[in-house]
Coordinates of C-alpha atoms in Angstrom, one line a residue:
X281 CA 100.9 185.9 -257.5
X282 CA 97.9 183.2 -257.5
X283 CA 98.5 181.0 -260.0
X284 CA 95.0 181.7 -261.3
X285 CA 95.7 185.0 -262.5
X286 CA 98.2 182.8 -264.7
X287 CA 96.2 183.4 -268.0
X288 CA 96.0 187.1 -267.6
X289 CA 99.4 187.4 -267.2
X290 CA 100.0 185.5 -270.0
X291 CA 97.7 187.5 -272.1
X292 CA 99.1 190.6 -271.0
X293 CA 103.0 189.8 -272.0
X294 CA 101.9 188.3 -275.2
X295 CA 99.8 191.9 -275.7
X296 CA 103.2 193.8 -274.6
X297 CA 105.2 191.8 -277.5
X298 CA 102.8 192.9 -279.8
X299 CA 102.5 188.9 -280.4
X300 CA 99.7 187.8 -282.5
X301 CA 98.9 184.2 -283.0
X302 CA 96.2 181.7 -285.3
X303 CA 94.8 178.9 -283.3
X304 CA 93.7 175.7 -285.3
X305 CA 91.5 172.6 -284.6
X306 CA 90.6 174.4 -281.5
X307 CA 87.2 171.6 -281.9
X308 CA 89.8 168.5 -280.7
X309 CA 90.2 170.2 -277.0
X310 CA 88.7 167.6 -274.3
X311 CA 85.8 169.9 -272.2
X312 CA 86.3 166.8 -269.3
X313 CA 89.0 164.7 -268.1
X314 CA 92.7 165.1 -266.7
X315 CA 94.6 166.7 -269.2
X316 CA 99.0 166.4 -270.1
X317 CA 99.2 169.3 -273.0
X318 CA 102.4 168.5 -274.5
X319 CA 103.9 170.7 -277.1
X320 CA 107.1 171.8 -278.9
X321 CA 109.3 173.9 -277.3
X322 CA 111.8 176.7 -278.8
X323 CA 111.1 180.1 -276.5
X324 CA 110.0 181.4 -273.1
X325 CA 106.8 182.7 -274.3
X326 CA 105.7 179.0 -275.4
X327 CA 103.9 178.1 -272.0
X328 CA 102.1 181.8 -272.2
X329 CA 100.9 181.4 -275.9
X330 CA 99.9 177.8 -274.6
X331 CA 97.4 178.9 -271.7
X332 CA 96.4 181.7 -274.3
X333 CA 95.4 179.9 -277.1
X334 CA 93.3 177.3 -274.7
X335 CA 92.2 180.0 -272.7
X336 CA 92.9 178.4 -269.5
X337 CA 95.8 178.2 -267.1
X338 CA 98.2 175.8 -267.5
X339 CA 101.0 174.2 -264.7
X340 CA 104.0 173.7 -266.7
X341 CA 107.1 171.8 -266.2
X342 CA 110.4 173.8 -266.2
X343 CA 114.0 173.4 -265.4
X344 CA 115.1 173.3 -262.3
X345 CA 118.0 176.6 -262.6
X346 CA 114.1 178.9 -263.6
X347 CA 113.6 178.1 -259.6
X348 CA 117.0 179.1 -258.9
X349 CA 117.0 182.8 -259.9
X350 CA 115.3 185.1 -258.1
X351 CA 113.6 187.7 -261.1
X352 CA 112.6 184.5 -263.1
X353 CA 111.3 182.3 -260.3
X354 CA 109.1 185.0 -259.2
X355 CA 107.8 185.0 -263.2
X356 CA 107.5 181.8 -263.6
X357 CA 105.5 180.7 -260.4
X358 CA 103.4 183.6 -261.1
X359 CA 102.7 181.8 -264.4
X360 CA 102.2 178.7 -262.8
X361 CA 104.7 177.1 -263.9
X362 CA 106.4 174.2 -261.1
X363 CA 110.5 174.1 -261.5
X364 CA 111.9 170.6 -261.0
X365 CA 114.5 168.8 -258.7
X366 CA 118.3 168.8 -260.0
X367 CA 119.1 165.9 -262.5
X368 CA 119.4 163.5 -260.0
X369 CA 115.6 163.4 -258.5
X370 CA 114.1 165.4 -261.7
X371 CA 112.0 162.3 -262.8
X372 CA 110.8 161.6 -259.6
X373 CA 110.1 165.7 -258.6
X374 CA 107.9 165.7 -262.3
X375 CA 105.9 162.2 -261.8
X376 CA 105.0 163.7 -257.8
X377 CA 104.0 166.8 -258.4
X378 CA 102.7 166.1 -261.8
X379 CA 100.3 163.3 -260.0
X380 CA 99.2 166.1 -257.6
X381 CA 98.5 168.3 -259.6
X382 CA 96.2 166.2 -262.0
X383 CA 94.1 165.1 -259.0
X384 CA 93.4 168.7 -258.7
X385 CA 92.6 168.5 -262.2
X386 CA 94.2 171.1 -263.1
X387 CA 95.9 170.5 -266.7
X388 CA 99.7 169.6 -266.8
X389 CA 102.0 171.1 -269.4
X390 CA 104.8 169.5 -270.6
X391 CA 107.2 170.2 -273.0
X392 CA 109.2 166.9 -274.2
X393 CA 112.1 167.7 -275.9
X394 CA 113.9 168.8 -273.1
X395 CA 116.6 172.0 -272.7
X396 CA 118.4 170.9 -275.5
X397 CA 116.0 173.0 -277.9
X398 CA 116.1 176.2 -275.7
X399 CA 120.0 176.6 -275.5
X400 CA 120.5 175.6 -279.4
X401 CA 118.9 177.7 -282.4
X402 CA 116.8 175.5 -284.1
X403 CA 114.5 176.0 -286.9
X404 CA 110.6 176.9 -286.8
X405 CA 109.4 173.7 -288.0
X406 CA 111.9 171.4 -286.4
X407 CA 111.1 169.0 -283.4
X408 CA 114.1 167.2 -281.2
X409 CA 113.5 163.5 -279.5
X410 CA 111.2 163.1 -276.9
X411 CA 111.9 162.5 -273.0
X412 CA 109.3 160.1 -271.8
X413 CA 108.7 161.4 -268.6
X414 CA 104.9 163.0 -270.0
X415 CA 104.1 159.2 -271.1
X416 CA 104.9 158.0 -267.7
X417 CA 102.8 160.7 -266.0
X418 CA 99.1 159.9 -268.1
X419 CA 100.1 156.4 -267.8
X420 CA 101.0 156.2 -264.0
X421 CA 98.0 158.9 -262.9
X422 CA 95.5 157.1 -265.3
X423 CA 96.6 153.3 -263.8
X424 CA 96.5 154.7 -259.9
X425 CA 93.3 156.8 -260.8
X426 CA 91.1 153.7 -262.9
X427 CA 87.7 155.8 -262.8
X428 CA 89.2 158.9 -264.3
X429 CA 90.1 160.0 -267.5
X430 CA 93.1 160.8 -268.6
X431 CA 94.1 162.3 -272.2
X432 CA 97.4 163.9 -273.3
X433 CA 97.0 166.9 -275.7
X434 CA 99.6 167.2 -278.3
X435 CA 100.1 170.6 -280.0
X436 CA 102.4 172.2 -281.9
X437 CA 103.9 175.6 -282.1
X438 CA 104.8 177.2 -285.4
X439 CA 106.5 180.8 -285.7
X440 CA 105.8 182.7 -288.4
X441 CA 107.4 185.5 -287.7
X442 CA 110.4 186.3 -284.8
X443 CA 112.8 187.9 -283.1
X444 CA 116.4 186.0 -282.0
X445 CA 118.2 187.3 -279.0
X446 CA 121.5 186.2 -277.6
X447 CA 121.0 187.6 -274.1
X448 CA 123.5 185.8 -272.0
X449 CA 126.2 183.5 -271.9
X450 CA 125.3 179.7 -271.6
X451 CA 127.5 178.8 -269.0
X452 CA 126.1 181.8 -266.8
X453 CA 123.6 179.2 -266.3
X454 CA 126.4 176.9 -264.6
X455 CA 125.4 179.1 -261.4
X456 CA 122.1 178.3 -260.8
X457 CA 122.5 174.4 -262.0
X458 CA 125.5 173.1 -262.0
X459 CA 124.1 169.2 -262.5
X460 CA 122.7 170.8 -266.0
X461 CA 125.4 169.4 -268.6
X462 CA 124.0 171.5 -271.5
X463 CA 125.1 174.7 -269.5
X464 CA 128.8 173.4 -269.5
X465 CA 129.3 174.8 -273.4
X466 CA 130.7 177.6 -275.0
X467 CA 128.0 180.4 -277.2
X468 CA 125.0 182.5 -276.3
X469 CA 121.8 181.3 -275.1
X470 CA 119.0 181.8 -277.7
X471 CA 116.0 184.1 -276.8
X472 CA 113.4 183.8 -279.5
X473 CA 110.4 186.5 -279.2
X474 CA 107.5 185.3 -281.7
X475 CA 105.9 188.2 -283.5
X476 CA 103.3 185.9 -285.5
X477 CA 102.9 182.5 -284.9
X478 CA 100.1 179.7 -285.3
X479 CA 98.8 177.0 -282.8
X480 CA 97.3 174.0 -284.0
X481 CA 96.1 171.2 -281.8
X482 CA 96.4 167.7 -282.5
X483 CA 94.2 164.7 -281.4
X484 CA 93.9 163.7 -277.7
X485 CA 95.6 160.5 -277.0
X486 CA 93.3 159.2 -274.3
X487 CA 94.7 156.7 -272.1
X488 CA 92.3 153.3 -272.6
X489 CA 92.0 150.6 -270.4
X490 CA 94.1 148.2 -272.8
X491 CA 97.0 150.7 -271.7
X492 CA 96.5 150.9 -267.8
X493 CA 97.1 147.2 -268.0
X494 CA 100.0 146.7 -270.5
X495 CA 101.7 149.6 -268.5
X496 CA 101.2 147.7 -264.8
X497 CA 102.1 144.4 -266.7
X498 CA 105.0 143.1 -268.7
X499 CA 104.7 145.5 -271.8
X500 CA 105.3 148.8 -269.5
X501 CA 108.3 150.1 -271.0
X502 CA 106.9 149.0 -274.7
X503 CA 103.7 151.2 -273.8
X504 CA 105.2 154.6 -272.5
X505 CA 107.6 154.2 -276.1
X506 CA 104.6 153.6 -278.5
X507 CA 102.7 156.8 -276.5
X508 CA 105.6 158.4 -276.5
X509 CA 106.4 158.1 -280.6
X510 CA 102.4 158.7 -281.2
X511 CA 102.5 162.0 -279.8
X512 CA 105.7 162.5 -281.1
X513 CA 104.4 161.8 -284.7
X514 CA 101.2 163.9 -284.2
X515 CA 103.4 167.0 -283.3
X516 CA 105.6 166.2 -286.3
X517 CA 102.5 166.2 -288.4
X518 CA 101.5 169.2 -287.3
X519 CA 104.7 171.3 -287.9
X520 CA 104.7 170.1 -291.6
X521 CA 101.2 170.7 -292.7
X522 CA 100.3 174.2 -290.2
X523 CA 100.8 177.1 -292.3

C-alpha cells in the first residue's frame, strides 16, 4: 500500500474503533521545515491518532520484531511506518533512514521511550525516560543540512477513556526478536484501544545555529541531553495540564 494513503488508513481504523479524540494548540504546528514529531507512547493506535490529529502522514519509527511478522508488517508499512535493525545496528538503521527520509521532507515520527512502555501497563498520564536517538537525528540532519530547517514537535497523548487487552504472551515475541531483552519476561503483552482521548501539541524545538555547532564541537553529547530533557519536560507538561 503507498505510504500516502497512510492518513486514510489511519482515519479509517480510528473510525472502526469508534475512537474519538480532542486536538489542542493545533496553532504551534510548523507549516515549513523538516519536522521530528515526538510523542508518548502506550498503544498501537498512537502513530494513527498522530497522522490524524496533524492531518498528514507520518513515517514512524518501530521495533524491529513489527518487520518480522508477516500480518503486522504488511500493516505497518502500509502506515508508513519504517521497522528498525536488531539491537545491535538499531541506532545506526534509525539515524540512516531517519536522514533520508527528512531530505524528502517528509515528517519523522518518533516515539522516545522506547518498548519498555508497550510491554508494561502504565498509567494515562505517565511518561518513561527518553532514548536519545530523536535528539541525534534533528541535530545530525540539521548540522549536515545547514540551510534547512529543522524543528522537533513534541506532543503528548492522553486517554481519556480505554480499553486493556492482554492478547498474547510476551515472550511469543522472543520469535520474531530474539536480541529484544524485554521479550525475555514472564505476563501478557498489553494492548490498549483508546475510546476518547485528547492530543495536545507542544512548542517546536527548532534546531538554532548555536546548536549545529555545540553538537559538531566539544559540547555534543551535553547538546543532544539538554534537547533531549527539553522535550522530555514539554511532554511531561503536557500530560499534567491536558484535560
Amino acid at each position: 500500500m503507498p505510504v500516502e494513503n497512510s492518513l486514510q488508513l489511519s482515519r479509517g481504523l480510528l473510525g472502526s474503533l469508534g475512537t474519538k479524540f480532542f486536538l489542542y494548540h493545533e496553532n504551534r504546528i510548523p507549516e515549513s521545515g523538516s519536522l521530528v514529531i515526538a510523542s508518548n507512547h502506550r498503544s498501537i493506535l498512537d502513530a494513527p491518532v498522530l497522522m490524524a490529529a496533524l492531518n498528514r502522514p507520518i513515517r514512524f519509527a518501530c521495533h524491529h520484531y513489527m518487520g518480522q511478522v508477516p500480518l503486522m508488517r504488511d500493516v505497518v508499512t502500509g502506515m508508513g511506518a519504517f521497522p528498525l535493525e536488531d539491537a545491535r545496528r538499531r541506532q545506526q538503521s534509525f539515524l540512516r533512514q531517519g536522514s533520508a527520509l527528512l531530505a524528502q521532507r517528509q515528517p519523522v515520527g518518533v516515539f522516545p521511550e522506547g518498548t519498555q512502555p508497550m510491554v508494561t501497563q502504565t498509567e494515562a498520564r505517565s511518561l518513561g525516560e527518553f532514548h536519545r536517538g530523536f535528539a541525534h537525528l534533528a541535530l545530525q540532519f540539521a548540522s549536515r543540512h545547514p540551510r534547512q530547517d529543522v524543528a522537533i514537535l513534541p506532543m503528548a497523548i492522553v486517554a481519556l477513556e480505554e480499553q486493556m487487552y492482554q492478547p498474547i504472551p510476551i515472550r511469543f515475541l522472543r520469535m520474531f526478536d530474539p536480541s529484544e531483552p524485554l521479550f525475555d519476561q514472564p505476563g501478557w503483552h498489553p494492548m490498549v484501544v483508546y475510546k476518547r482521548l485528547a492530543v495536545s501539541v507542544g512548542h517546536p524545538y527548532w534546531i538554532r545555529q548555536g546548536d549545529r555547532d555545540a553538537y559538531q564541537g566539544s559540547q555534543g553529547k551535553a547538546t543532544v541531553k539538554r534537547v533531549t530533557q527539553s522535550c522530555h519536560d514539554e511532554i511531561l507538561d503536557l500530560l499534567k495540564s491536558t484535560r
